Short mmCIF file of C-alpha atoms in Angstrom, two decimals:
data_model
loop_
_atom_site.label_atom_id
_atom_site.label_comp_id
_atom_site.label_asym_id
_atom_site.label_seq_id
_atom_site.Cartn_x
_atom_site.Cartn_y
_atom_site.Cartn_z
CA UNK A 1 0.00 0.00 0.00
CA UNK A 2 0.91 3.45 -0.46
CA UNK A 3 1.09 4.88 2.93
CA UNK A 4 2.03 8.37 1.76
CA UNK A 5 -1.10 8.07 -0.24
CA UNK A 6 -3.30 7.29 2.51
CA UNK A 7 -1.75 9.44 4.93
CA UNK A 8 -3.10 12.61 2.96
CA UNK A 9 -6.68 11.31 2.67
CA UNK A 10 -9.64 12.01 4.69
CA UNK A 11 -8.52 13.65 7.60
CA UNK A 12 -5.56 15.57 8.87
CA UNK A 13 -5.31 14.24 12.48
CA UNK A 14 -6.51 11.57 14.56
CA UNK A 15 -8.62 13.80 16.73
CA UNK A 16 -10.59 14.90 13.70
CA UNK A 17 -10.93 11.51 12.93
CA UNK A 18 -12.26 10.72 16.08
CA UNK A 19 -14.59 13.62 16.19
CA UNK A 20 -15.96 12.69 12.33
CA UNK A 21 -16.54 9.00 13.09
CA UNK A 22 -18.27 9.21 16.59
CA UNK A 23 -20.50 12.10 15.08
CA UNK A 24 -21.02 9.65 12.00
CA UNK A 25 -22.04 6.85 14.05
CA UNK A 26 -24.39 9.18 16.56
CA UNK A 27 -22.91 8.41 20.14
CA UNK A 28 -22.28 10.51 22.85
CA UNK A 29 -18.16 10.35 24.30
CA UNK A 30 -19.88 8.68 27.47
CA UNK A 31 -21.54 5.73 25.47
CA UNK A 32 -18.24 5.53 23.27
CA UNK A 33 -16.14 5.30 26.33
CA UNK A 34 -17.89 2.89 27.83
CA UNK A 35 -18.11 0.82 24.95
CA UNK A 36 -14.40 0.93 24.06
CA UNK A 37 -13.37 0.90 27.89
CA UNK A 38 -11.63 3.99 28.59
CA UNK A 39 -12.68 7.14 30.37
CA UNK A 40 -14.68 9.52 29.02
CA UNK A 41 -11.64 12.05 30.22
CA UNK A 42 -9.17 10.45 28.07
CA UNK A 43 -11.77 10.39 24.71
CA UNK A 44 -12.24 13.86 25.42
CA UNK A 45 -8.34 14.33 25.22
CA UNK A 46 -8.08 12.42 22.35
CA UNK A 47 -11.01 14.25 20.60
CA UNK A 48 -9.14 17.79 21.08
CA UNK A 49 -5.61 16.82 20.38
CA UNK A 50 -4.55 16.65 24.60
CA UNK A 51 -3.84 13.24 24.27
CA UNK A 52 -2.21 10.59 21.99
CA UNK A 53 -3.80 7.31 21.25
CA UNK A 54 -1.84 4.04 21.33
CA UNK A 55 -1.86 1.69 17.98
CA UNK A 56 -4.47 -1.19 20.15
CA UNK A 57 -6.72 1.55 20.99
CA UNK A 58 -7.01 2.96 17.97
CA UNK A 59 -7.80 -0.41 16.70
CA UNK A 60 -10.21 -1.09 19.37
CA UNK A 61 -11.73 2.24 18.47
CA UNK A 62 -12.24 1.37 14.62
CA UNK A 63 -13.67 -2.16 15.58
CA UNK A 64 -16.07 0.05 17.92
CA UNK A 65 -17.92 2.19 15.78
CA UNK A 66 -17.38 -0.23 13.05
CA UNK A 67 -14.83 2.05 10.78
CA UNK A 68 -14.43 0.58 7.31
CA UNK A 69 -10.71 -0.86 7.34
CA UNK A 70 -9.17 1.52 4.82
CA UNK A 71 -10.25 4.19 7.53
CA UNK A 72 -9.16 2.46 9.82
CA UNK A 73 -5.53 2.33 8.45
CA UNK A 74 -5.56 6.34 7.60
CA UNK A 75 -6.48 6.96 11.45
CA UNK A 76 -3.50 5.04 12.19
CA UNK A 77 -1.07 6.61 9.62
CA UNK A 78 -2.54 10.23 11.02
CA UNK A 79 -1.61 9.22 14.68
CA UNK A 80 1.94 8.07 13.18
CA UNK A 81 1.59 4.69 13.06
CA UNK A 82 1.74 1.75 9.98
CA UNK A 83 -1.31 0.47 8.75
CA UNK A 84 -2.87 -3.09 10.07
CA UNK A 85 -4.61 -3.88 6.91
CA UNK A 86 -3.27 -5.09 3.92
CA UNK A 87 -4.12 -3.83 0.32
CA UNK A 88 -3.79 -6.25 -1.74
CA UNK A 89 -3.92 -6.59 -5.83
CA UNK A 90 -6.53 -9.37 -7.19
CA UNK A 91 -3.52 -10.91 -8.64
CA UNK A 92 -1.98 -11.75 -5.52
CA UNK A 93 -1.71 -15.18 -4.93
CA UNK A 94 -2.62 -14.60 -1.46
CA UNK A 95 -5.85 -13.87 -2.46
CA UNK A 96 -6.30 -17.30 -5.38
CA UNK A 97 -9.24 -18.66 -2.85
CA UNK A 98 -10.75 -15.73 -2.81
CA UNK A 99 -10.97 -15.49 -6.18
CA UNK A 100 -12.01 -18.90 -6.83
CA UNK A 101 -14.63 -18.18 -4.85
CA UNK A 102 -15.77 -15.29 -6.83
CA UNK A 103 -15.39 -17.02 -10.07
CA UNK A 104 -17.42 -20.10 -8.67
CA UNK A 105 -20.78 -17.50 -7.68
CA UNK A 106 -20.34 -15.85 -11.02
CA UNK A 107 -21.13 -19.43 -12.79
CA UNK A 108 -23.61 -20.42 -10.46
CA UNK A 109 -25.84 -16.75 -11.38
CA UNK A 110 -25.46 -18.11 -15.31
CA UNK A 111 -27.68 -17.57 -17.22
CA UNK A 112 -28.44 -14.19 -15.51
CA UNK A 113 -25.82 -11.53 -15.15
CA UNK A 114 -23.39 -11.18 -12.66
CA UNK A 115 -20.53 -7.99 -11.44
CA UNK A 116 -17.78 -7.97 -9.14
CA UNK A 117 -17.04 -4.10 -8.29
CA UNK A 118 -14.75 -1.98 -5.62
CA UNK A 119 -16.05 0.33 -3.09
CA UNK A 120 -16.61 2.52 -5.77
CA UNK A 121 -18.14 0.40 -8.24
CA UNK A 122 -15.47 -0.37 -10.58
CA UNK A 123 -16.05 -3.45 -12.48
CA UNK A 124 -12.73 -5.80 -11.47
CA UNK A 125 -15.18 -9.10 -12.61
CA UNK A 126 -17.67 -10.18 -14.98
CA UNK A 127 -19.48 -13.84 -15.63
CA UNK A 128 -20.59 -13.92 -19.89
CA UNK A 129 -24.30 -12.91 -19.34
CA UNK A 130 -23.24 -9.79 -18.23
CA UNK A 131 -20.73 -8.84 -20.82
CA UNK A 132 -23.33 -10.25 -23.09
CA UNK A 133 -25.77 -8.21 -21.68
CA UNK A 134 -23.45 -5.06 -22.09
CA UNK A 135 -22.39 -5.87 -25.26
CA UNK A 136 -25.86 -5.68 -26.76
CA UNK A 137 -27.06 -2.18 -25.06
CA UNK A 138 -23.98 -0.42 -26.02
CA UNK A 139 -23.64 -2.15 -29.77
CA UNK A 140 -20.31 -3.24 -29.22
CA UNK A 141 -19.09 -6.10 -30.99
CA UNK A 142 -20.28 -9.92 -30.03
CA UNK A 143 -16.97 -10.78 -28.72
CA UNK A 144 -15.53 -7.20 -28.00
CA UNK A 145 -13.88 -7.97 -24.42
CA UNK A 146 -15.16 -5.83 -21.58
CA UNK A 147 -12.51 -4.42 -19.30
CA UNK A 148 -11.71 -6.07 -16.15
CA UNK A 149 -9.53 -3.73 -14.56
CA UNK A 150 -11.10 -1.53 -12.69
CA UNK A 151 -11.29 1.04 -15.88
CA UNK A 152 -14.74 0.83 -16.12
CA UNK A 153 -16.70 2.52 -13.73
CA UNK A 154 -20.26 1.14 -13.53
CA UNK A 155 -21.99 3.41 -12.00
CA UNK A 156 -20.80 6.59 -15.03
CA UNK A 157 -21.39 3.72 -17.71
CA UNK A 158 -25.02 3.51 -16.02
CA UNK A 159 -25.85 7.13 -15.68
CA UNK A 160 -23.76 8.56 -18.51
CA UNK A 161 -26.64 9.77 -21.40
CA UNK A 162 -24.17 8.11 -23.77
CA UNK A 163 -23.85 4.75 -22.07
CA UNK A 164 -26.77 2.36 -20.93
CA UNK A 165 -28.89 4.96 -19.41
CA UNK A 166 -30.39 5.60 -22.76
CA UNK A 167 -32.01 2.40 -22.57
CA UNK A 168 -33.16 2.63 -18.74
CA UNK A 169 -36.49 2.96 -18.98
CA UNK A 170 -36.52 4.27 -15.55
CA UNK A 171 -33.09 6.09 -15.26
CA UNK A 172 -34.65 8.97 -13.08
CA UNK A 173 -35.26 6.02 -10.03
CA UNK A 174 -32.40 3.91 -10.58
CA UNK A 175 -30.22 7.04 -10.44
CA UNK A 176 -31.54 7.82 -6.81
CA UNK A 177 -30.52 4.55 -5.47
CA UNK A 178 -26.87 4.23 -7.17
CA UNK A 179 -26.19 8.00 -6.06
CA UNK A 180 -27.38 6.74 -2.01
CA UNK A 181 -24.45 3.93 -2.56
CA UNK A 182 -22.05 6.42 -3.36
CA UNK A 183 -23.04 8.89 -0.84
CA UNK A 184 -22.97 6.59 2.01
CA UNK A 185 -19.48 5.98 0.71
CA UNK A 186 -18.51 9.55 0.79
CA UNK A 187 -19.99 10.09 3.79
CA UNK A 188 -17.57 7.14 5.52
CA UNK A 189 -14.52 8.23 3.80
CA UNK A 190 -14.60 11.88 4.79
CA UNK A 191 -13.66 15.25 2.91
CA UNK A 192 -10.87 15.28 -0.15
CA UNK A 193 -12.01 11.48 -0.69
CA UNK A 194 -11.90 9.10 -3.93
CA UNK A 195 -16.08 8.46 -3.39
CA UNK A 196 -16.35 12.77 -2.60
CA UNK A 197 -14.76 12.86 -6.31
CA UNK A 198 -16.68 10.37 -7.83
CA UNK A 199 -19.83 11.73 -6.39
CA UNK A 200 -19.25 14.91 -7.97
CA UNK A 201 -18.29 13.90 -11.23
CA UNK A 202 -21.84 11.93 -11.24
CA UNK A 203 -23.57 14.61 -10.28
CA UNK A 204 -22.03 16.84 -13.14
CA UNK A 205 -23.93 14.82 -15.55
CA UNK A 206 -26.35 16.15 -17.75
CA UNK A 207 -29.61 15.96 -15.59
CA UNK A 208 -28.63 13.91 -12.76
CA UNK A 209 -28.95 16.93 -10.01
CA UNK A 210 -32.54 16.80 -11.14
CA UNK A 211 -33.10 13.63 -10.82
CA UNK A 212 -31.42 13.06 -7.60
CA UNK A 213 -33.42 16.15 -6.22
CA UNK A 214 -36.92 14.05 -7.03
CA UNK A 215 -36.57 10.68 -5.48
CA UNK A 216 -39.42 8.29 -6.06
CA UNK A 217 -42.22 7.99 -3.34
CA UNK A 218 -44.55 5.82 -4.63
CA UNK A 219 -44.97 2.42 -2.28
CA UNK A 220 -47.97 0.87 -4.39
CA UNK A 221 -45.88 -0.82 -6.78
CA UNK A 222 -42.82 -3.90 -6.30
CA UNK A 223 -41.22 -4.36 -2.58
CA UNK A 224 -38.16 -3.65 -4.57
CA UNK A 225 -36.86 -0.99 -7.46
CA UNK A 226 -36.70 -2.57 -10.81
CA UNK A 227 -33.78 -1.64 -12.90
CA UNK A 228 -36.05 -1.63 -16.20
CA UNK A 229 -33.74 -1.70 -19.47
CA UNK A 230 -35.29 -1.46 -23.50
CA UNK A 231 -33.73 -1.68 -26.86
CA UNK A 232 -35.54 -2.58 -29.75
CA UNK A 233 -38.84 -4.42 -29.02
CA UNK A 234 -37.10 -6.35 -25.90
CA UNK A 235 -37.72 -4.82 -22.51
CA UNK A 236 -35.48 -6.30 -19.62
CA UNK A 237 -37.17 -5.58 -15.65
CA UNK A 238 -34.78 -6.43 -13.43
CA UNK A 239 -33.47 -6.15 -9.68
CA UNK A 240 -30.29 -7.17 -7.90
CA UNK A 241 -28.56 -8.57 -4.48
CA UNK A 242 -25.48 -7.48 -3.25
CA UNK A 243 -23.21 -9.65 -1.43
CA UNK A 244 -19.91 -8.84 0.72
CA UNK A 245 -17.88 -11.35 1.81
CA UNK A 246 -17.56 -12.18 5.84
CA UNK A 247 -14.73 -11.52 8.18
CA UNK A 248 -12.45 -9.64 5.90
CA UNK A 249 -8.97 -8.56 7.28
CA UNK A 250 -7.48 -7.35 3.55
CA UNK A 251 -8.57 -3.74 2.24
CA UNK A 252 -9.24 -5.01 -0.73
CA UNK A 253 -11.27 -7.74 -0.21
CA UNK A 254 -13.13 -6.09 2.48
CA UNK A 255 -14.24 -3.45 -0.48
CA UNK A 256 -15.69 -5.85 -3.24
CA UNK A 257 -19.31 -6.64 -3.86
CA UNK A 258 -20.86 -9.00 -6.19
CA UNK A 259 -24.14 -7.70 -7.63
CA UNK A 260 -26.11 -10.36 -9.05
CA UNK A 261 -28.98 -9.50 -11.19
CA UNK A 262 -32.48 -11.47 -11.50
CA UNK A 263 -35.19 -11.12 -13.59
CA UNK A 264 -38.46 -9.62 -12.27
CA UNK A 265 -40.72 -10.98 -14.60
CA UNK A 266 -41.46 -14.26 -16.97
CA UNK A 267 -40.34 -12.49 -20.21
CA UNK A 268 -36.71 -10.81 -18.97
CA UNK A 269 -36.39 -14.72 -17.44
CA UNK A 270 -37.03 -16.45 -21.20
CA UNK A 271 -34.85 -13.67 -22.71
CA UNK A 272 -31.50 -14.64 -20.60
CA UNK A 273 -32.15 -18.14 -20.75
CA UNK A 274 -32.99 -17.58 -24.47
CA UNK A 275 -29.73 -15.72 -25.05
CA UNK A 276 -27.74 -18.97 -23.42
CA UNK A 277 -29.18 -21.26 -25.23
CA UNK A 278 -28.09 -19.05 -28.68
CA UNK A 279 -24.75 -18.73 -27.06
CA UNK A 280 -24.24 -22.16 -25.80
CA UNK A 281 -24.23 -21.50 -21.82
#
């Protein structure tokens, strides 16, 4: 990891830190300290700067009001210490079973589309009905290869009036949700932050402020928000699951989610299962 990186993200000290993430999580110093088992004196002092955390507490802190782990190591860097958490690349070794694991739930959601994305929802993983799936909105080639790399972000492919928001029927609704996910992630990470930046480039988009201003009330219709998608005479409704995976202790990992997408209806069903058939699986 680059520590001199993380060490100018987010916050400038610990205290702020501190202050930000106890604020974010709504307890008072008293409930904090007796959760984390200090005095409310010494969280006080560490809130204004009077006092200097050790590396445990700090850890004990971040475990406490549940910090995600990449904060977790810039609170540490801030009060001059190394990071706990690894960040590791997808190609590390370390990380094969994980991986495997990945590749093995992408299968199993054949013939319906499935992503693997970072915190800030660039694709890193793909099973065929999905690339198939993108593939035919955006007109590219039958076999063009969709990045893996993190280079596509899907979240600006989505929302972008170029990219597949031209064919979301209900782009206005679907934009409120996916802007929530990045928010929430802004919101954790703190000012100056990678999601802060994203967030704003998305809302520089050509009608998104709008949309996001208008949110969707109406309760009278599915207990969930279809993501529904049209080209030609085929109209896809869809929704999706996220999943994390459990007990991470590796930045990285801790970050992705796998979004698996189902259909909502008997025709988008008999279109994917159509399409595999065509394709051969």
């Amino acid at each position: 990891m680059d520590t001199a990186a993380v060490e100018n993200q987010y916050f400038s000290d610990f205290a702020a830190a501190l202050r930000y993430w106890r604020g974010k999580r709504g307890l008072s110093q008293l409930r904090l300290s007796v959760d984390a088992g200090i005095s409310q004196r010494h969280l006080s002092f560490l809130e204004t700067g009077r006092a200097q955390p050790g590396r445990d507490l700090i850890l004990k802190l971040g475990l406490v009001l549940d910090i995600p782990l990449r904060q977790r190591n810039a609170m540490l860097l801030a009060a001059g210490f190394a990071p706990a958490y690894r960040e590791r690349s997808l190609s590390d070794p370390e990380l094969a079973s994980v991986m495997q694991a990945l590749d093995f739930m992408l299968a199993q959601q054949a013939p319906y589309p499935a992503l693997v994305v970072d915190r800030l929802w660039n694709l890193v993983m793909a099973n065929e009905p999905a690339a198939r799936m993108m593939r035919w909105f955006l007109g590219m080639p039958a076999h063009a290869p969709i990045p893996r790399d993190g280079s596509v972000n899907v979240l600006k492919l989505t929302l972008d009036p170029n990219g597949l928001r031209r064919h979301l029927v209900n782009w206005e609704d679907v934009c409120t949700d996916l802007l929530q996910w990045v928010q929430r992630e802004a919101m954790g990470d703190g000012p100056g932050s990678e999601a802060t930046r994203l967030l704003d480039e998305l809302m520089a988009l050509p009608g998104i402020a709008a949309a996001a201003s208008a949110p969707n009330l109406d309760r009278r219709a599915l207990p969930f928000l279809p993501v529904q998608l049209k080209k030609d005479e085929v109209t896809l409704n869809l929704f999706t699951t996220i999943t994390t995976l459990g007990t991470p202790h590796d930045v990285t990992v801790h970050e992705l989610r796998l979004e698996s997408f189902f259909p909502a209806d008997a025709a988008s069903r008999q279109w994917f299962e159509a399409q595999a058939a065509v394709k051969g699986g």
